[in-house]
PDB file of C-alpha atoms in Angstrom:
ATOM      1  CA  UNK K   1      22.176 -24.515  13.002  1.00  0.00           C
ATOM      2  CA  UNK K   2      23.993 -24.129   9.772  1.00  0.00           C
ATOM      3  CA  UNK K   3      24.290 -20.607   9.933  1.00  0.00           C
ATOM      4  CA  UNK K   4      24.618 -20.569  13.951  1.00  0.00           C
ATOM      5  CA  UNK K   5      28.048 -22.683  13.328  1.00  0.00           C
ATOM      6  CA  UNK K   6      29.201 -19.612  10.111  1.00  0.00           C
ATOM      7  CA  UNK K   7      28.987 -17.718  12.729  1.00  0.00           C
ATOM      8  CA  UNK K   8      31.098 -19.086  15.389  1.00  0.00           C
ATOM      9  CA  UNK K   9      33.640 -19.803  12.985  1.00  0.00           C
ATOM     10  CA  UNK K  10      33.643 -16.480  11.289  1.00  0.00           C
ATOM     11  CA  UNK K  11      34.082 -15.655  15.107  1.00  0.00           C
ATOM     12  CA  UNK K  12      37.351 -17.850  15.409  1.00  0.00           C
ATOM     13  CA  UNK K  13      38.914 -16.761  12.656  1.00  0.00           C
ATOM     14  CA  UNK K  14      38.507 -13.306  13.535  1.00  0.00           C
ATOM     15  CA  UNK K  15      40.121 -13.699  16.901  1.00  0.00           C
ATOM     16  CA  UNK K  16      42.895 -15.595  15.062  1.00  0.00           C
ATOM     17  CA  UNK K  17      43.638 -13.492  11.998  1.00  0.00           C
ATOM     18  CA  UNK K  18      43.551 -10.326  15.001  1.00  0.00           C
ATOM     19  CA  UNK K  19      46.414 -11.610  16.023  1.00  0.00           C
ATOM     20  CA  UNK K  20      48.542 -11.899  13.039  1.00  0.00           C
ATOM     21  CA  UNK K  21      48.859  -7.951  11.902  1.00  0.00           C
ATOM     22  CA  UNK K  22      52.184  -7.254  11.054  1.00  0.00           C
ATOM     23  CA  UNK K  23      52.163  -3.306  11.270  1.00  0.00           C
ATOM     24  CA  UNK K  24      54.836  -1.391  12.779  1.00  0.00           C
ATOM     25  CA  UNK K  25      53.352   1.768  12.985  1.00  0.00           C
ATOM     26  CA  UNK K  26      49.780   3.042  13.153  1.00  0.00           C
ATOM     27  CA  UNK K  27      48.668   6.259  11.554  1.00  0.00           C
ATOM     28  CA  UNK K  28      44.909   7.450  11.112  1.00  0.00           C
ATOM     29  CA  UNK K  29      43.195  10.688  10.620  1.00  0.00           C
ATOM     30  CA  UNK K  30      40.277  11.356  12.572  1.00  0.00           C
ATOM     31  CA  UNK K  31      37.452  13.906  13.592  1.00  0.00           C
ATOM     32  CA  UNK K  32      34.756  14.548  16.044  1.00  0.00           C
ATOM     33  CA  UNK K  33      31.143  14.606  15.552  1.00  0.00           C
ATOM     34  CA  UNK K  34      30.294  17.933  17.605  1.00  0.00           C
ATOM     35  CA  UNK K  35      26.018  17.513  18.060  1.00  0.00           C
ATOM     36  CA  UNK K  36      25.561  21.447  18.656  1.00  0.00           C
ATOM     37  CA  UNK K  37      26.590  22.501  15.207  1.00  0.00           C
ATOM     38  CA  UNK K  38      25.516  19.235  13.525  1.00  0.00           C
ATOM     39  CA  UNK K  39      29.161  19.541  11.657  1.00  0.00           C
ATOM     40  CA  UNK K  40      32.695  17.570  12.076  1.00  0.00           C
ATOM     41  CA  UNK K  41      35.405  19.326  14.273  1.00  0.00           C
ATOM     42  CA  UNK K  42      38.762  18.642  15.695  1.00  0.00           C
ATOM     43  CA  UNK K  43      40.035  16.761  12.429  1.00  0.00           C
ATOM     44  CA  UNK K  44      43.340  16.108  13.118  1.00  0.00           C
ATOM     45  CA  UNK K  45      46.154  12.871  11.681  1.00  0.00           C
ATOM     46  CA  UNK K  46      47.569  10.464  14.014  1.00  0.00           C
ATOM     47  CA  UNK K  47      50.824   8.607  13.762  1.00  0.00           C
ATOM     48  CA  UNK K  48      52.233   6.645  16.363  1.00  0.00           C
ATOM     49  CA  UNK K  49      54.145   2.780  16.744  1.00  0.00           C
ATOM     50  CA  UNK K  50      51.484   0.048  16.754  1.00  0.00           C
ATOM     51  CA  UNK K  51      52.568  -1.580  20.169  1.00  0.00           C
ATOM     52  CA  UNK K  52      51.435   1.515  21.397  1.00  0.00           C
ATOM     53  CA  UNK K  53      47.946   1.502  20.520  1.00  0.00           C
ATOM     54  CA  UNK K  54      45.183   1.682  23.280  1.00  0.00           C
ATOM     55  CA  UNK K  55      42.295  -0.386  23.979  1.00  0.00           C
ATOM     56  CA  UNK K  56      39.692   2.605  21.991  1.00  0.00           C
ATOM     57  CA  UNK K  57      41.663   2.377  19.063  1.00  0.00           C
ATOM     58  CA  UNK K  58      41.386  -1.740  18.956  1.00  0.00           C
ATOM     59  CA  UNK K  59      37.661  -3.041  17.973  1.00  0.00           C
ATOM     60  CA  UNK K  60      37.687  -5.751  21.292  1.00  0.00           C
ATOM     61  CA  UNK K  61      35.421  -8.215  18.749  1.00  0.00           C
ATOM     62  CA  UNK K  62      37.472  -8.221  15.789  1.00  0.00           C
ATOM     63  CA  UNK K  63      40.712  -7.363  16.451  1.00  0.00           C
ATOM     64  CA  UNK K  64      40.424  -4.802  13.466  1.00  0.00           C
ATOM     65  CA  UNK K  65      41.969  -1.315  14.218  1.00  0.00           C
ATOM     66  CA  UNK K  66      41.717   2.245  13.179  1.00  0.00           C
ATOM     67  CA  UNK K  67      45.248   1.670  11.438  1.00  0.00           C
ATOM     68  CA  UNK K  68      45.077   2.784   8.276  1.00  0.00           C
ATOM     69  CA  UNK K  69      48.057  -0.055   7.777  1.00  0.00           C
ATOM     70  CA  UNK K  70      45.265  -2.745   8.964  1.00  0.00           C
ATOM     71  CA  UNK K  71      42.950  -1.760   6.109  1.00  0.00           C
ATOM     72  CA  UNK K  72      42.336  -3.303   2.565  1.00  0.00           C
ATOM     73  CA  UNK K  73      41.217  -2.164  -0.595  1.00  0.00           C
ATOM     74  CA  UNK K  74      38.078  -4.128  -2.024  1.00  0.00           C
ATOM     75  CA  UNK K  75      38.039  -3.853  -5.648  1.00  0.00           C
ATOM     76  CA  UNK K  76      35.054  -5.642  -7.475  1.00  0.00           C
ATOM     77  CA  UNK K  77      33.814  -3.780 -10.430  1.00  0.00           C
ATOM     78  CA  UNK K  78      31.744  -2.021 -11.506  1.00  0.00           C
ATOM     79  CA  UNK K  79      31.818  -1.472  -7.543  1.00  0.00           C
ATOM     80  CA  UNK K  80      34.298   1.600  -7.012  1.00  0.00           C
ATOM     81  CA  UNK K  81      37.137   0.550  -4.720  1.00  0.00           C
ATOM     82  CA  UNK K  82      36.416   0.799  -1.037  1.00  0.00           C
ATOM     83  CA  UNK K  83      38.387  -0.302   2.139  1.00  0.00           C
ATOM     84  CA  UNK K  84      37.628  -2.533   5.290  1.00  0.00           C
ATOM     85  CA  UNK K  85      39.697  -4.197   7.622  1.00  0.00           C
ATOM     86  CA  UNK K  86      42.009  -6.744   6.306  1.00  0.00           C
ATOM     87  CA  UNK K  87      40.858  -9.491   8.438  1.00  0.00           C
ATOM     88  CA  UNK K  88      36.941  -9.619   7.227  1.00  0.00           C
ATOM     89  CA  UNK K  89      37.708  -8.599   4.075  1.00  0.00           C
ATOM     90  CA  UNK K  90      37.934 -12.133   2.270  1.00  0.00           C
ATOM     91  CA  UNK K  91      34.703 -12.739   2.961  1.00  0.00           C
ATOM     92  CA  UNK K  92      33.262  -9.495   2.278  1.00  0.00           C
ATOM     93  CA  UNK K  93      35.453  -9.617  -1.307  1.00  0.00           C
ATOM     94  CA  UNK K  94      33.445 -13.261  -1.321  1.00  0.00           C
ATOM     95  CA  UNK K  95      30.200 -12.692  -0.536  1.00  0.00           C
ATOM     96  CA  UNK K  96      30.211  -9.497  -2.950  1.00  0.00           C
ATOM     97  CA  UNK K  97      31.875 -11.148  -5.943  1.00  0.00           C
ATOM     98  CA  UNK K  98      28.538 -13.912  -5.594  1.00  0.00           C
ATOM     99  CA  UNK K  99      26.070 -10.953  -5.274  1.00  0.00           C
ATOM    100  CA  UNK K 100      27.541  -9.250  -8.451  1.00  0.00           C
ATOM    101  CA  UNK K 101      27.973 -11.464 -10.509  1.00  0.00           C
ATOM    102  CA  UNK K 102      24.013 -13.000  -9.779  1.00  0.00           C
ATOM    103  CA  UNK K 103      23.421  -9.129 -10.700  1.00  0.00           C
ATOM    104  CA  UNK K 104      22.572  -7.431  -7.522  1.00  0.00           C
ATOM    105  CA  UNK K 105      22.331  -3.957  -8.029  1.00  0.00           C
ATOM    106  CA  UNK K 106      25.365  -2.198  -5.678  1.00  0.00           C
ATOM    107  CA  UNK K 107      25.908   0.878  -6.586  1.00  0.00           C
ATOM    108  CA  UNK K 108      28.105   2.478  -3.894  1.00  0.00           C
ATOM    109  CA  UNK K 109      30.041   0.831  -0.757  1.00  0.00           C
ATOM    110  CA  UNK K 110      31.816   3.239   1.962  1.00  0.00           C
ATOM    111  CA  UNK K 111      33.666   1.381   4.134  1.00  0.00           C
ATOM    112  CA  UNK K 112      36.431   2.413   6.499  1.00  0.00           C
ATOM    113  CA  UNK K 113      36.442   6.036   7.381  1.00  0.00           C
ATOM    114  CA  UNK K 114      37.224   7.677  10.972  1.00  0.00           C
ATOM    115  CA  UNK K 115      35.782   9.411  13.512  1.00  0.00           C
ATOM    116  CA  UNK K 116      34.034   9.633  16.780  1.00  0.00           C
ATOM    117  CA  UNK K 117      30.717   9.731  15.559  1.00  0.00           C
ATOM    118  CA  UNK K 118      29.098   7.798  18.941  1.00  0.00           C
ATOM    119  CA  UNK K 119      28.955   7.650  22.386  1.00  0.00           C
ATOM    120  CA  UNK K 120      28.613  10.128  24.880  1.00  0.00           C
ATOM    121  CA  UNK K 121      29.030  13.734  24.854  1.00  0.00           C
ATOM    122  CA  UNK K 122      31.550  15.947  26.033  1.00  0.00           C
ATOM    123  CA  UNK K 123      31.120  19.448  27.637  1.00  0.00           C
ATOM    124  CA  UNK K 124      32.131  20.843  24.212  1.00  0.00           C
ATOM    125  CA  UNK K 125      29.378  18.957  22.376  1.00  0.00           C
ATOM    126  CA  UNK K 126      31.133  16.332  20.781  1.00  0.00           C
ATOM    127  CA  UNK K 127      31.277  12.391  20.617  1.00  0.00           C
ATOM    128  CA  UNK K 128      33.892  10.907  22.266  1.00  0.00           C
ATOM    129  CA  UNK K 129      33.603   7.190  20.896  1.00  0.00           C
ATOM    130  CA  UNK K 130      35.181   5.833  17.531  1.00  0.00           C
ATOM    131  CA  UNK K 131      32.383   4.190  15.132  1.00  0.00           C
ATOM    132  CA  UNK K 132      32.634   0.557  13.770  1.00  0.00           C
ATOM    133  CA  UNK K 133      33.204   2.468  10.125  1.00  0.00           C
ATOM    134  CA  UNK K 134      36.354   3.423  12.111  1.00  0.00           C
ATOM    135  CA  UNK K 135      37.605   0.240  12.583  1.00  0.00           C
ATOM    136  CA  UNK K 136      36.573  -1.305   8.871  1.00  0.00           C
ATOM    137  CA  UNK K 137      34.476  -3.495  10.093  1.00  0.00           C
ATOM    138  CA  UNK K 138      30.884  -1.352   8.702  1.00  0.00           C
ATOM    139  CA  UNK K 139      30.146  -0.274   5.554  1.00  0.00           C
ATOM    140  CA  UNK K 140      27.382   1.169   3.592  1.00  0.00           C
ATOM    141  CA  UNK K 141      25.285  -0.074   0.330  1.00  0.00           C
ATOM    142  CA  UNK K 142      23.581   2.537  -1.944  1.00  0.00           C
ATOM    143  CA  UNK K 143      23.232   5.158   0.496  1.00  0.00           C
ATOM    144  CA  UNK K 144      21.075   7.486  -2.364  1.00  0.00           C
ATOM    145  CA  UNK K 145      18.237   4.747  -1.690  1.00  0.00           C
ATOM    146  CA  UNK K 146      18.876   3.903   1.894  1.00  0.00           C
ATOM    147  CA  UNK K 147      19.144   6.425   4.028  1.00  0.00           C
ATOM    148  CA  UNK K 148      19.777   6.915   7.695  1.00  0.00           C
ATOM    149  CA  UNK K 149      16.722   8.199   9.938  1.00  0.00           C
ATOM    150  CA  UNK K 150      16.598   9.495  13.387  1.00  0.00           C
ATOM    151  CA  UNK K 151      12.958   9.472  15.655  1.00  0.00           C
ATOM    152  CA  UNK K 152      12.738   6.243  14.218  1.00  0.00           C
ATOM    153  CA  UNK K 153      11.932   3.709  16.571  1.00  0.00           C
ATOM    154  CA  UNK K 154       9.647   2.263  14.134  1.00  0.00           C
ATOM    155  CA  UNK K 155       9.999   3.141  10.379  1.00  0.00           C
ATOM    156  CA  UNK K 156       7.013   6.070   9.776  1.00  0.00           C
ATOM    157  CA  UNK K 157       6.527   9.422   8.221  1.00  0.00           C
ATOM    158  CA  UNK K 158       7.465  11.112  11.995  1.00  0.00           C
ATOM    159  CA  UNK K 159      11.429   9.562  10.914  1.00  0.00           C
ATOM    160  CA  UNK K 160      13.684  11.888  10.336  1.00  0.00           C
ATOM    161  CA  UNK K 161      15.856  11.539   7.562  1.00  0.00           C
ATOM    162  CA  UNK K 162      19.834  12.687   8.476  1.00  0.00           C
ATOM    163  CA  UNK K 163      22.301  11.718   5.980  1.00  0.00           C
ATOM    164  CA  UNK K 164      22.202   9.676   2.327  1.00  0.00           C
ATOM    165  CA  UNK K 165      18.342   9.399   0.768  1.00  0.00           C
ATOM    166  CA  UNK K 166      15.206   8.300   1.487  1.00  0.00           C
ATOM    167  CA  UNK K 167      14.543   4.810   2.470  1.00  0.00           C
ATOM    168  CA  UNK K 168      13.203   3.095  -1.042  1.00  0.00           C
ATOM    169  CA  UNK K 169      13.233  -0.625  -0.172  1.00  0.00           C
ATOM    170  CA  UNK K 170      11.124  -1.089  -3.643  1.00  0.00           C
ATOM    171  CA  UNK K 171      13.293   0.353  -5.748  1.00  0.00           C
ATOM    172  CA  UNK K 172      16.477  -1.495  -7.328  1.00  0.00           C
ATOM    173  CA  UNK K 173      18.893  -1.038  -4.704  1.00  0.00           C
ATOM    174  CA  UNK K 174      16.528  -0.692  -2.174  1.00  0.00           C
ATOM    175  CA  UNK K 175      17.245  -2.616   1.059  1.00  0.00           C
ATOM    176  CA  UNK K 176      14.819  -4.617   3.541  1.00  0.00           C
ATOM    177  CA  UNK K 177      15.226  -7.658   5.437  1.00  0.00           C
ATOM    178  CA  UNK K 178      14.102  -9.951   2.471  1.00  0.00           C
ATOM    179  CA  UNK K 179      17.004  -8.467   0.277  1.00  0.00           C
ATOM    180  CA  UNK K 180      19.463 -10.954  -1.068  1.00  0.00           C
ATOM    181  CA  UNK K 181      22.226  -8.640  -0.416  1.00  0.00           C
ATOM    182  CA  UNK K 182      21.066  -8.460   3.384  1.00  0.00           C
ATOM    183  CA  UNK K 183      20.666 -11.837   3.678  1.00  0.00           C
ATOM    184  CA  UNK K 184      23.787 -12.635   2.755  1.00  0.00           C
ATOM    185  CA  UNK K 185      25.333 -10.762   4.479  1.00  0.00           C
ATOM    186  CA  UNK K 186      23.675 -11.984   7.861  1.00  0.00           C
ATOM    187  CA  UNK K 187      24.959 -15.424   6.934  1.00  0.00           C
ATOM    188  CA  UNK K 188      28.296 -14.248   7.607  1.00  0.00           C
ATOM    189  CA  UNK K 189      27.479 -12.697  10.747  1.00  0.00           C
ATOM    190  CA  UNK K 190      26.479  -8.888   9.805  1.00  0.00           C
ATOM    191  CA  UNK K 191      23.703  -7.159  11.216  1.00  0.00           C
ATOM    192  CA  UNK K 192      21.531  -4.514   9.464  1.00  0.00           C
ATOM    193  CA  UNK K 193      21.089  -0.910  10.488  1.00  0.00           C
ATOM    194  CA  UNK K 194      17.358  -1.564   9.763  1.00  0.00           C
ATOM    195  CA  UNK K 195      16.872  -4.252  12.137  1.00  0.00           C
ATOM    196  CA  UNK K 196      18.712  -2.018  14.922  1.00  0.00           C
ATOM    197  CA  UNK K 197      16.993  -0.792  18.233  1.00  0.00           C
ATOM    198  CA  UNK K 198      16.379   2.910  19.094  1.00  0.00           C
ATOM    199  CA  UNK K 199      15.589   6.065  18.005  1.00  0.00           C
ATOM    200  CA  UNK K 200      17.812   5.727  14.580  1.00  0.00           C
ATOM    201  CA  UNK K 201      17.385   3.094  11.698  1.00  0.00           C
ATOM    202  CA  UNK K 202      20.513   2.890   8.958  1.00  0.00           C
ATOM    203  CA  UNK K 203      18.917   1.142   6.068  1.00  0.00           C
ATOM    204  CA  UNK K 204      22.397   1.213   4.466  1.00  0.00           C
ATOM    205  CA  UNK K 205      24.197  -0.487   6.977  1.00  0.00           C
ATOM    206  CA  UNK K 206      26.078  -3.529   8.031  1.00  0.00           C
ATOM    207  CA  UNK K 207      28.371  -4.028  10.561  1.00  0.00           C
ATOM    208  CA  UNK K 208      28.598  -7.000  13.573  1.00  0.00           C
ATOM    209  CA  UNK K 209      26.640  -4.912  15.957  1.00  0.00           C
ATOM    210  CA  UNK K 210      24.328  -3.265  13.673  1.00  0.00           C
ATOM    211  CA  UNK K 211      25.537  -0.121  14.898  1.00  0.00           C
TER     212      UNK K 211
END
């Protein structure tokens, strides 16, 4: 029930803080994921006013943007400095400041970053749908010990691992459901990639959806 209720308020505030951005102008540089090649394509920068954004560029949960002007930096050392959007950010700068200084071992965070990595695929190959990294509102934790798999609908040796390292949920650093780090983070409302249904599992993962 406890964290039932975190939730609902993290929820409210969300909504609320969504609509208190003060930007004038939006600007964001982006890519596609193109699934043929297996490499990024059509990188290009976008600037345009902020009233002008359209509903892909707006997460509808959070409020949070692609805006590079909606981002913050996250600096808790020895962390290196990452960004996420500025309206979950307190309590991610919260909830990490706790884990650190109980000693957690974080080694690496990647937070906001953009690019239409999901979705489906146009005739040219690529994906045509912004991730939640895109929006800072997912990051990763020590992707050299968590990596993310494909053929994975249950962790096994058929997974295939596509991007960071292996999957060492015994090693410090490691992730699994019983992590502190994971836990905590669910109490705020995060989902982990390794708890996520389908063919992929991202054991360095957290975002609202999972995803």
């Amino acid at each position: 029930m406890i964290i039932l209720l975190r939730i609902i308020l993290f929820g409210l505030c969300l909504f609320y803080l969504s609509q208190q951005s003060l930007a004038s102008s939006c600007t964001y540089n982006t890519y596609s994921w193109n699934t043929t090649i297996r490499e990024a394509v059509d990188h290009k920068t976008v600037n345009k006013p902020y009233d002008e954004l359209i509903p892909a560029e707006v997460d509808a949960f959070t409020g949070c943007t692609v805006c590079e002007e909606d981002q913050r930096t996250v600096s808790i050392p020895p962390i290196q400095p990452f960004k996420i959007c500025h309206i979950i950010a307190p309590g991610v700068e919260e909830i990490l400041q706790s884990l650190v200084d109980r000693g957690e071992p974080i080694f690496s965070i990647t937070g906001y970053r953009v690019g239409n990595t999901r979705g489906v695929v146009d005739e040219k190959g690529n994906r045509t749908h912004f991730s939640n990294h895109s929006f800072g509102i997912a990051f990763d934790i020590n992707a050299d010990l968590n990596g993310l798999y494909d053929n994975c609908i249950a962790f096994s040796e058929s997974c295939r691992l596509i991007k960071g390292g292996a999957w060492r949920p015994e090693q410090r650093g490691g992730l699994s459901i019983d992590s502190p780090l994971v836990r905590a983070f669910q109490s705020m409302g995060f989902k982990w990639g390794g708890q996520i249904l389908g063919q992929q599992k991202d054991f360095m993962h957290f975002s609202p959806t999972g995803y």
